[in-house]
Coordinates of N, CA and C in Angstrom, one line a residue:
X1 N 26.7 64.7 58.0 CA 26.1 66.0 57.9 C 26.1 66.7 59.2
X2 N 25.9 66.0 60.3 CA 25.9 66.6 61.6 C 27.3 67.2 61.9
X3 N 28.4 66.5 61.6 CA 29.7 67.0 61.8 C 29.9 68.2 60.9
X4 N 29.5 68.1 59.6 CA 29.6 69.2 58.7 C 28.9 70.5 59.2
X5 N 27.7 70.3 59.7 CA 26.9 71.5 60.2 C 27.6 72.1 61.5
X6 N 28.2 71.2 62.3 CA 28.9 71.7 63.5 C 30.0 72.6 63.1
X7 N 30.9 72.2 62.2 CA 32.0 73.0 61.7 C 31.5 74.2 61.0
X8 N 30.5 74.1 60.2 CA 29.9 75.3 59.5 C 29.4 76.3 60.5
X9 N 28.8 75.9 61.5 CA 28.3 76.8 62.5 C 29.4 77.6 63.2
X10 N 30.5 76.9 63.5 CA 31.6 77.5 64.2 C 32.2 78.5 63.2
X11 N 32.3 78.2 61.9 CA 32.9 79.1 60.9 C 32.0 80.3 60.8
X12 N 30.7 80.1 60.7 CA 29.7 81.2 60.5 C 29.8 82.2 61.7
X13 N 29.9 81.7 62.9 CA 29.9 82.7 64.0 C 31.2 83.5 64.0
X14 N 32.3 82.8 63.7 CA 33.6 83.4 63.6 C 33.7 84.4 62.4
X15 N 33.1 84.0 61.3 CA 33.1 84.9 60.1 C 32.4 86.2 60.3
X16 N 31.3 86.2 61.1 CA 30.6 87.4 61.4 C 31.5 88.4 62.2
X17 N 32.2 87.9 63.1 CA 33.1 88.8 63.9 C 34.3 89.3 63.0
X18 N 34.8 88.4 62.2 CA 35.9 88.7 61.4 C 35.5 89.7 60.3
X19 N 34.3 89.6 59.8 CA 33.8 90.6 58.8 C 33.7 91.9 59.4
X20 N 33.2 92.0 60.7 CA 33.2 93.3 61.3 C 34.5 93.9 61.5
X21 N 35.5 93.1 61.9 CA 36.9 93.6 62.1 C 37.6 94.0 60.8
X22 N 37.5 93.1 59.8 CA 38.2 93.3 58.5 C 37.4 94.3 57.7
X23 N 36.1 94.4 57.8 CA 35.3 95.3 57.0 C 34.8 94.8 55.8
X24 N 35.0 93.5 55.5 CA 34.5 92.8 54.3 C 34.5 91.3 54.5
X25 N 33.7 90.6 53.7 CA 33.7 89.2 53.7 C 33.7 88.6 52.3
X26 N 33.6 89.5 51.3 CA 33.7 89.1 49.9 C 34.6 90.1 49.2
X27 N 35.3 89.7 48.1 CA 35.3 88.3 47.6 C 36.0 87.3 48.6
X28 N 35.7 86.1 48.4 CA 36.1 85.1 49.4 C 37.6 85.0 49.5
X29 N 38.3 85.1 48.3 CA 39.8 85.0 48.3 C 40.4 86.1 49.1
X30 N 39.9 87.3 49.0 CA 40.4 88.4 49.7 C 40.1 88.3 51.2
X31 N 38.9 87.8 51.6 CA 38.6 87.5 53.0 C 39.5 86.5 53.6
X32 N 39.8 85.4 52.8 CA 40.7 84.4 53.4 C 42.1 84.9 53.6
X33 N 42.6 85.7 52.7 CA 43.9 86.3 52.9 C 44.0 87.2 54.1
X34 N 42.9 87.9 54.4 CA 42.8 88.7 55.6 C 42.8 87.9 56.8
X35 N 42.0 86.8 56.8 CA 41.9 85.9 58.0 C 43.3 85.2 58.2
X36 N 43.9 84.7 57.2 CA 45.2 84.1 57.3 C 46.3 85.0 57.9
X37 N 46.3 86.2 57.4 CA 47.2 87.2 57.9 C 47.0 87.5 59.4
X38 N 45.7 87.7 59.7 CA 45.3 88.0 61.1 C 45.7 86.8 62.0
X39 N 45.5 85.6 61.5 CA 45.9 84.4 62.3 C 47.4 84.3 62.6
X40 N 48.2 84.7 61.6 CA 49.6 84.6 61.7 C 50.3 85.8 62.5
X41 N 49.7 87.0 62.2 CA 50.4 88.2 62.7 C 49.8 88.9 63.9
X42 N 48.6 88.6 64.2 CA 47.9 89.3 65.3 C 48.2 88.7 66.7
X43 N 47.7 89.3 67.7 CA 48.0 88.8 69.1 C 46.8 89.1 70.0
X44 N 45.6 89.6 69.4 CA 44.5 89.9 70.2 C 43.4 88.9 70.1
X45 N 42.2 89.2 70.5 CA 41.1 88.3 70.5 C 40.7 87.9 69.0
X46 N 40.8 88.8 68.1 CA 40.5 88.5 66.7 C 41.5 87.5 66.1
X47 N 42.7 87.5 66.6 CA 43.6 86.5 66.1 C 43.1 85.1 66.5
X48 N 42.6 85.0 67.7 CA 42.1 83.7 68.1 C 40.8 83.3 67.3
X49 N 40.0 84.3 67.0 CA 38.8 84.1 66.2 C 39.2 83.6 64.8
X50 N 40.3 84.2 64.2 CA 40.8 83.8 62.9 C 41.3 82.4 62.9
X51 N 42.0 82.1 64.0 CA 42.6 80.7 64.1 C 41.4 79.7 64.3
X52 N 40.4 80.1 65.0 CA 39.3 79.2 65.2 C 38.5 78.9 63.9
X53 N 38.4 80.0 63.1 CA 37.8 79.9 61.8 C 38.5 78.9 60.9
X54 N 39.9 79.1 60.8 CA 40.7 78.3 60.0 C 40.7 76.9 60.4
X55 N 40.7 76.6 61.7 CA 40.7 75.3 62.3 C 39.4 74.5 61.9
X56 N 38.3 75.2 62.0 CA 37.0 74.6 61.6 C 37.0 74.4 60.1
X57 N 37.5 75.3 59.3 CA 37.6 75.2 57.9 C 38.4 73.9 57.5
X58 N 39.5 73.8 58.1 CA 40.4 72.6 57.9 C 39.7 71.3 58.2
X59 N 39.0 71.3 59.4 CA 38.3 70.1 59.8 C 37.1 69.8 58.9
X60 N 36.5 70.8 58.4 CA 35.4 70.5 57.5 C 35.9 70.0 56.1
X61 N 37.0 70.6 55.6 CA 37.6 70.1 54.4 C 38.0 68.6 54.5
X62 N 38.6 68.3 55.7 CA 39.1 66.9 55.9 C 37.9 66.0 55.9
X63 N 36.8 66.4 56.6 CA 35.6 65.6 56.7 C 35.0 65.3 55.3
X64 N 35.0 66.3 54.4 CA 34.5 66.2 53.1 C 35.4 65.3 52.2
X65 N 36.7 65.5 52.4 CA 37.7 64.8 51.6 C 37.7 63.3 51.9
X66 N 37.4 62.9 53.2 CA 37.6 61.6 53.6 C 36.4 60.7 53.5
X67 N 35.2 61.3 53.2 CA 34.0 60.5 53.1 C 34.2 59.4 52.1
X68 N 33.7 58.2 52.4 CA 33.9 57.0 51.5 C 33.1 57.1 50.3
X69 N 32.0 57.9 50.3 CA 31.1 58.1 49.1 C 31.9 58.8 48.0
X70 N 32.9 59.6 48.3 CA 33.6 60.3 47.3 C 34.4 59.3 46.5
X71 N 35.0 58.3 47.1 CA 35.8 57.3 46.4 C 34.9 56.4 45.6
X72 N 33.7 56.1 46.1 CA 32.7 55.3 45.4 C 32.3 56.1 44.1
X73 N 32.1 57.4 44.2 CA 31.7 58.2 43.0 C 32.9 58.2 42.0
X74 N 34.1 58.3 42.5 CA 35.2 58.3 41.6 C 35.3 57.0 40.8
X75 N 35.1 55.9 41.5 CA 35.2 54.6 40.9 C 34.2 54.4 39.8
X76 N 33.0 55.1 40.0 CA 32.0 55.0 38.9 C 32.4 55.8 37.7
X77 N 33.5 56.6 37.8 CA 33.9 57.4 36.6 C 35.1 56.7 35.9
X78 N 35.6 55.6 36.5 CA 36.7 54.9 35.9 C 36.5 54.5 34.5
X79 N 35.3 53.9 34.1 CA 35.0 53.6 32.7 C 35.2 54.8 31.8
X80 N 34.8 56.0 32.2 CA 35.0 57.2 31.4 C 36.5 57.5 31.3
X81 N 37.3 57.3 32.3 CA 38.8 57.5 32.3 C 39.4 56.5 31.3
X82 N 38.9 55.2 31.3 CA 39.4 54.2 30.4 C 39.2 54.6 29.0
X83 N 38.0 55.2 28.7 CA 37.7 55.5 27.3 C 38.3 56.8 26.8
X84 N 38.9 57.6 27.7 CA 39.5 58.9 27.4 C 40.9 58.7 26.8
X85 N 41.4 59.8 26.3 CA 42.8 59.7 25.9 C 43.7 59.7 27.1
X86 N 43.8 60.8 27.8 CA 44.6 60.9 29.1 C 43.9 61.8 30.0
X87 N 44.0 61.5 31.3 CA 43.2 62.1 32.4 C 44.1 62.7 33.5
X88 N 43.7 63.9 33.9 CA 44.2 64.5 35.1 C 43.2 64.4 36.2
X89 N 43.6 63.9 37.4 CA 42.7 63.8 38.5 C 43.2 64.6 39.7
X90 N 42.4 65.6 40.1 CA 42.8 66.5 41.1 C 42.2 66.1 42.5
X91 N 43.1 66.0 43.5 CA 42.6 65.6 44.8 C 42.9 66.7 45.8
X92 N 42.5 66.4 47.1 CA 42.7 67.4 48.1 C 44.1 67.2 48.8
X93 N 44.5 66.0 49.0 CA 45.7 65.7 49.8 C 46.5 64.6 49.1
X94 N 47.7 64.4 49.6 CA 48.6 63.5 49.0 C 48.1 62.1 49.2
X95 N 47.7 61.7 50.4 CA 47.2 60.3 50.6 C 46.0 60.0 49.7
X96 N 45.2 61.0 49.5 CA 44.0 60.8 48.6 C 44.5 60.6 47.2
X97 N 45.5 61.3 46.7 CA 46.0 61.1 45.4 C 46.5 59.7 45.2
X98 N 47.2 59.2 46.3 CA 47.8 57.9 46.2 C 46.6 56.8 46.2
X99 N 45.6 57.0 46.9 CA 44.5 56.1 47.0 C 43.8 56.1 45.6
X100 N 43.6 57.2 45.0 CA 43.0 57.3 43.7 C 43.8 56.6 42.6
X101 N 45.1 56.8 42.7 CA 46.0 56.1 41.7 C 46.0 54.6 41.9
X102 N 46.0 54.2 43.2 CA 45.9 52.7 43.4 C 44.6 52.1 42.9
X103 N 43.5 52.9 43.1 CA 42.2 52.4 42.6 C 42.2 52.3 41.1
X104 N 42.8 53.2 40.4 CA 43.0 53.1 38.9 C 43.8 51.9 38.5
X105 N 44.9 51.7 39.2 CA 45.8 50.6 38.9 C 45.1 49.2 39.1
X106 N 44.3 49.1 40.2 CA 43.5 47.9 40.5 C 42.5 47.6 39.4
X107 N 42.1 48.7 38.7 CA 41.1 48.5 37.6 C 41.8 48.4 36.3
X108 N 43.1 48.3 36.2 CA 43.8 48.1 35.0 C 44.1 49.3 34.2
X109 N 44.1 50.5 34.9 CA 44.4 51.8 34.2 C 45.8 52.2 34.7
X110 N 46.7 52.4 33.7 CA 48.0 52.9 34.1 C 47.9 54.3 34.7
X111 N 48.4 54.4 35.9 CA 48.3 55.7 36.6 C 49.5 55.9 37.5
X112 N 49.7 57.2 37.9 CA 50.7 57.6 38.8 C 50.3 58.7 39.6
X113 N 50.6 58.7 40.9 CA 50.3 59.8 41.8 C 51.5 60.7 41.8
X114 N 51.3 62.0 41.6 CA 52.4 63.0 41.6 C 52.1 64.0 42.7
X115 N 53.1 64.3 43.6 CA 52.9 65.2 44.7 C 54.2 65.8 45.2
X116 N 54.2 66.7 46.1 CA 55.3 67.5 46.5 C 56.3 66.6 47.3
X117 N 55.9 65.5 47.8 CA 56.9 64.7 48.6 C 57.8 63.8 47.7
X118 N 57.5 63.8 46.4 CA 58.3 63.1 45.5 C 59.5 64.0 45.1
X119 N 60.6 63.4 44.8 CA 61.7 64.1 44.3 C 61.4 64.8 43.0
X120 N 62.0 65.9 42.7 CA 61.7 66.7 41.5 C 61.9 65.9 40.3
X121 N 63.1 65.2 40.2 CA 63.4 64.4 39.1 C 62.4 63.3 38.8
X122 N 61.9 62.7 39.9 CA 60.9 61.6 39.7 C 59.6 62.2 39.2
X123 N 59.2 63.4 39.8 CA 58.0 64.0 39.3 C 58.1 64.3 37.8
X124 N 59.3 64.8 37.4 CA 59.5 65.1 36.0 C 59.4 63.9 35.1
X125 N 60.0 62.7 35.6 CA 59.9 61.5 34.8 C 58.5 61.0 34.7
X126 N 57.7 61.1 35.8 CA 56.3 60.6 35.7 C 55.5 61.5 34.8
X127 N 55.7 62.8 34.8 CA 55.0 63.7 33.9 C 55.4 63.4 32.4
X128 N 56.6 63.1 32.2 CA 57.1 62.8 30.8 C 56.4 61.5 30.3
X129 N 56.3 60.5 31.2 CA 55.6 59.3 30.9 C 54.2 59.6 30.5
X130 N 53.6 60.5 31.2 CA 52.2 60.9 31.0 C 52.1 61.6 29.6
X131 N 53.0 62.5 29.4 CA 53.0 63.3 28.1 C 53.3 62.4 26.9
X132 N 54.1 61.3 27.1 CA 54.4 60.4 26.1 C 53.3 59.4 25.8
X133 N 52.3 59.4 26.7 CA 51.2 58.4 26.5 C 51.4 57.1 27.2
X134 N 52.5 56.9 27.9 CA 52.7 55.6 28.6 C 51.9 55.5 29.9
X135 N 51.6 56.6 30.5 CA 50.7 56.6 31.7 C 49.4 57.3 31.3
X136 N 48.3 56.7 31.6 CA 47.0 57.2 31.1 C 46.4 58.2 32.0
X137 N 46.7 58.1 33.3 CA 46.1 59.1 34.2 C 47.1 59.5 35.3
X138 N 47.1 60.7 35.7 CA 47.9 61.3 36.7 C 46.9 61.8 37.8
X139 N 47.2 61.4 39.1 CA 46.4 61.9 40.2 C 47.4 62.8 41.0
X140 N 46.8 63.9 41.5 CA 47.7 64.9 42.2 C 46.9 65.9 43.0
X141 N 47.4 66.3 44.1 CA 46.8 67.5 44.8 C 47.2 68.8 44.1
X142 N 47.5 69.8 44.8 CA 47.7 71.1 44.2 C 49.0 71.3 43.3
X143 N 49.8 70.2 43.3 CA 51.1 70.4 42.6 C 50.9 70.6 41.1
X144 N 49.7 70.2 40.6 CA 49.4 70.4 39.1 C 48.7 71.7 38.8
X145 N 48.3 72.4 39.9 CA 47.5 73.6 39.6 C 48.3 74.7 38.9
X146 N 49.6 74.8 39.1 CA 50.3 75.8 38.4 C 51.6 75.3 37.8
X147 N 52.0 75.8 36.7 CA 53.4 75.6 36.2 C 53.6 74.2 35.6
X148 N 52.5 73.5 35.3 CA 52.7 72.2 34.7 C 52.0 72.2 33.3
X149 N 52.7 71.8 32.3 CA 52.2 71.8 31.0 C 52.0 70.4 30.5
X150 N 50.7 70.0 30.4 CA 50.3 68.7 30.0 C 49.2 68.9 28.9
X151 N 49.7 69.3 27.7 CA 48.7 69.7 26.7 C 47.8 68.6 26.1
X152 N 48.1 67.4 26.3 CA 47.3 66.3 25.6 C 46.3 65.7 26.5
X153 N 46.1 66.2 27.7 CA 45.0 65.7 28.6 C 43.7 66.1 28.1
X154 N 42.8 65.2 27.9 CA 41.4 65.5 27.4 C 40.3 65.3 28.4
X155 N 40.7 64.9 29.6 CA 39.7 64.7 30.7 C 40.3 65.1 32.0
X156 N 39.5 65.9 32.8 CA 39.9 66.3 34.1 C 38.8 65.8 35.1
X157 N 39.2 65.2 36.2 CA 38.3 64.7 37.2 C 38.7 65.5 38.5
X158 N 37.9 66.3 39.0 CA 38.1 67.1 40.2 C 37.4 66.3 41.3
X159 N 38.2 65.5 42.1 CA 37.7 64.7 43.2 C 37.4 65.6 44.4
X160 N 38.3 66.6 44.6 CA 38.1 67.5 45.7 C 38.0 68.9 45.2
X161 N 36.9 69.6 45.3 CA 36.7 70.9 44.8 C 37.3 71.9 45.7
X162 N 37.3 73.2 45.2 CA 37.8 74.3 45.9 C 37.0 75.5 45.6
X163 N 36.9 76.4 46.6 CA 36.1 77.7 46.3 C 37.0 78.7 45.6
X164 N 38.3 78.4 45.4 CA 39.2 79.3 44.8 C 38.9 79.3 43.3
X165 N 38.3 80.3 42.7 CA 38.0 80.4 41.3 C 39.2 80.3 40.4
X166 N 40.3 81.0 40.8 CA 41.5 81.0 40.1 C 42.1 79.6 39.9
X167 N 42.0 78.8 41.1 CA 42.5 77.5 41.1 C 41.7 76.6 40.1
X168 N 40.4 76.8 40.2 CA 39.5 76.0 39.3 C 39.7 76.3 37.8
X169 N 39.9 77.6 37.5 CA 40.2 78.0 36.2 C 41.5 77.4 35.7
X170 N 42.5 77.4 36.5 CA 43.8 76.8 36.2 C 43.6 75.3 35.8
X171 N 42.7 74.6 36.6 CA 42.5 73.2 36.4 C 41.8 73.0 35.1
X172 N 40.8 73.8 34.8 CA 40.1 73.8 33.6 C 41.1 74.0 32.4
X173 N 42.0 74.9 32.6 CA 42.9 75.2 31.5 C 43.9 74.0 31.2
X174 N 44.0 73.1 32.1 CA 44.9 72.0 31.9 C 44.3 71.0 30.8
X175 N 43.0 71.1 30.5 CA 42.4 70.2 29.6 C 41.7 70.9 28.4
X176 N 41.2 72.2 28.7 CA 40.5 72.9 27.6 C 41.5 73.6 26.7
X177 N 42.2 72.8 26.0 CA 43.2 73.3 25.0 C 42.9 72.6 23.7
X178 N 43.1 73.3 22.6 CA 42.8 72.7 21.3 C 43.8 71.5 21.0
X179 N 43.2 70.4 20.7 CA 44.1 69.2 20.5 C 44.4 69.1 19.0
X180 N 45.6 68.5 18.7 CA 46.0 68.4 17.3 C 45.0 67.5 16.5
X181 N 44.5 66.5 17.2 CA 43.6 65.5 16.5 C 42.2 65.9 16.6
X182 N 41.9 67.1 17.2 CA 40.5 67.6 17.2 C 39.7 67.0 18.3
X183 N 40.3 66.3 19.3 CA 39.5 65.7 20.4 C 38.9 66.8 21.3
X184 N 37.7 66.6 21.8 CA 37.1 67.5 22.7 C 37.5 67.2 24.1
X185 N 37.5 68.2 25.0 CA 37.8 68.0 26.4 C 36.6 67.8 27.2
X186 N 36.7 67.0 28.3 CA 35.6 66.8 29.3 C 36.1 67.1 30.7
X187 N 35.2 67.6 31.5 CA 35.5 68.0 32.8 C 34.5 67.4 33.8
X188 N 34.9 66.7 34.8 CA 34.0 66.0 35.7 C 34.3 66.6 37.1
X189 N 33.3 67.0 37.8 CA 33.4 67.5 39.2 C 32.6 66.5 40.2
X190 N 33.3 66.0 41.2 CA 32.7 65.2 42.2 C 32.4 66.1 43.4
X191 N 31.2 66.1 43.9 CA 30.9 67.0 45.0 C 30.0 66.3 46.0
X192 N 29.9 66.8 47.2 CA 29.0 66.3 48.2 C 27.8 67.1 48.2
X193 N 26.6 66.5 48.1 CA 25.4 67.2 48.0 C 25.1 68.0 49.3
X194 N 24.4 69.1 49.2 CA 24.0 70.0 50.3 C 25.2 70.5 51.1
X195 N 26.3 70.7 50.5 CA 27.5 71.3 51.1 C 27.9 72.5 50.3
X196 N 29.0 73.1 50.7 CA 29.5 74.3 49.9 C 30.0 73.8 48.6
X197 N 30.2 72.5 48.3 CA 30.7 72.0 47.0 C 29.5 71.9 46.0
X198 N 28.3 72.0 46.5 CA 27.1 71.6 45.7 C 26.7 72.8 44.8
X199 N 26.8 72.6 43.4 CA 26.4 73.7 42.5 C 24.9 74.2 42.8
X200 N 24.1 73.3 43.3 CA 22.7 73.7 43.6 C 22.6 74.7 44.7
X201 N 23.7 74.8 45.5 CA 23.7 75.8 46.5 C 24.6 77.0 46.2
X202 N 24.9 77.1 44.9 CA 25.7 78.2 44.4 C 27.2 78.0 44.3
X203 N 27.6 76.8 44.5 CA 29.1 76.6 44.4 C 29.6 76.7 43.0
X204 N 30.7 77.3 42.8 CA 31.4 77.4 41.5 C 30.6 78.1 40.4
X205 N 29.7 79.0 40.8 CA 28.9 79.7 39.8 C 29.8 80.3 38.7
X206 N 30.8 81.1 39.1 CA 31.6 81.8 38.1 C 32.4 80.8 37.3
X207 N 32.9 79.7 38.0 CA 33.7 78.8 37.2 C 32.9 78.0 36.3
X208 N 31.7 77.5 36.7 CA 30.8 76.8 35.8 C 30.4 77.6 34.6
X209 N 30.2 78.9 34.8 CA 29.9 79.8 33.7 C 31.0 79.8 32.7
X210 N 32.2 79.8 33.2 CA 33.4 79.7 32.3 C 33.4 78.5 31.4
X211 N 33.1 77.3 32.1 CA 33.1 76.0 31.4 C 32.0 76.0 30.4
X212 N 30.8 76.4 30.8 CA 29.6 76.4 29.9 C 29.9 77.3 28.7
X213 N 30.5 78.5 28.9 CA 30.8 79.4 27.9 C 31.7 78.8 26.9
X214 N 32.8 78.1 27.4 CA 33.7 77.4 26.5 C 33.0 76.3 25.7
X215 N 32.1 75.5 26.3 CA 31.4 74.5 25.7 C 30.5 75.0 24.6
X216 N 29.8 76.1 24.9 CA 28.9 76.6 23.9 C 29.7 77.2 22.7
X217 N 30.8 77.8 23.0 CA 31.7 78.4 21.9 C 32.2 77.3 21.0
X218 N 32.5 76.1 21.6 CA 33.0 75.0 20.8 C 31.9 74.5 19.8
X219 N 30.7 74.4 20.3 CA 29.6 73.8 19.5 C 28.9 74.8 18.6
X220 N 29.0 76.1 18.8 CA 28.3 77.1 18.0 C 28.9 77.1 16.6

């Protein structure tokens, strides 16, 4: 938490200056696009501020992604994965996706890590194995966020969350689809308490509203 607060403080100070320069700080996606553009295209003091913000953001994400407690929390969910039909596991990075897949394999769950460093043909074969039911779980970073059709997945485990609402909605859409056999979908989010990932601190409000609305509609 000391490291987390250090990075957060750096980001907060930089964000105030960037807000004054850009003229806005919300919505977050728009703010981030402005910061990223400024970091790439500018050449003045605010360019360095934007780069400082992005560097601290990356360091904070890495800190949250690498904590051992996250893996321990994931392993506590493995029995749920075993009892599900098929599962999509969303990670932050490629090495994390591999670690999650290995953890599942050690526990007797057929799993595969799919990421951008794999050849396209191999990714396609692994996804087909998943679609055919031969592979029970797929772990992946952002490669599954768009353009992947896996209609039979009935459980999603988000090991690394994101503030990007569109990305979270896409992930939800991977499992919240009507199943031929009437199975219901489940969505699990693993987060670090007292951080920007924590729903108690307002994280994912809009996304969680979408999930809850879908759940209520299903049972009404």
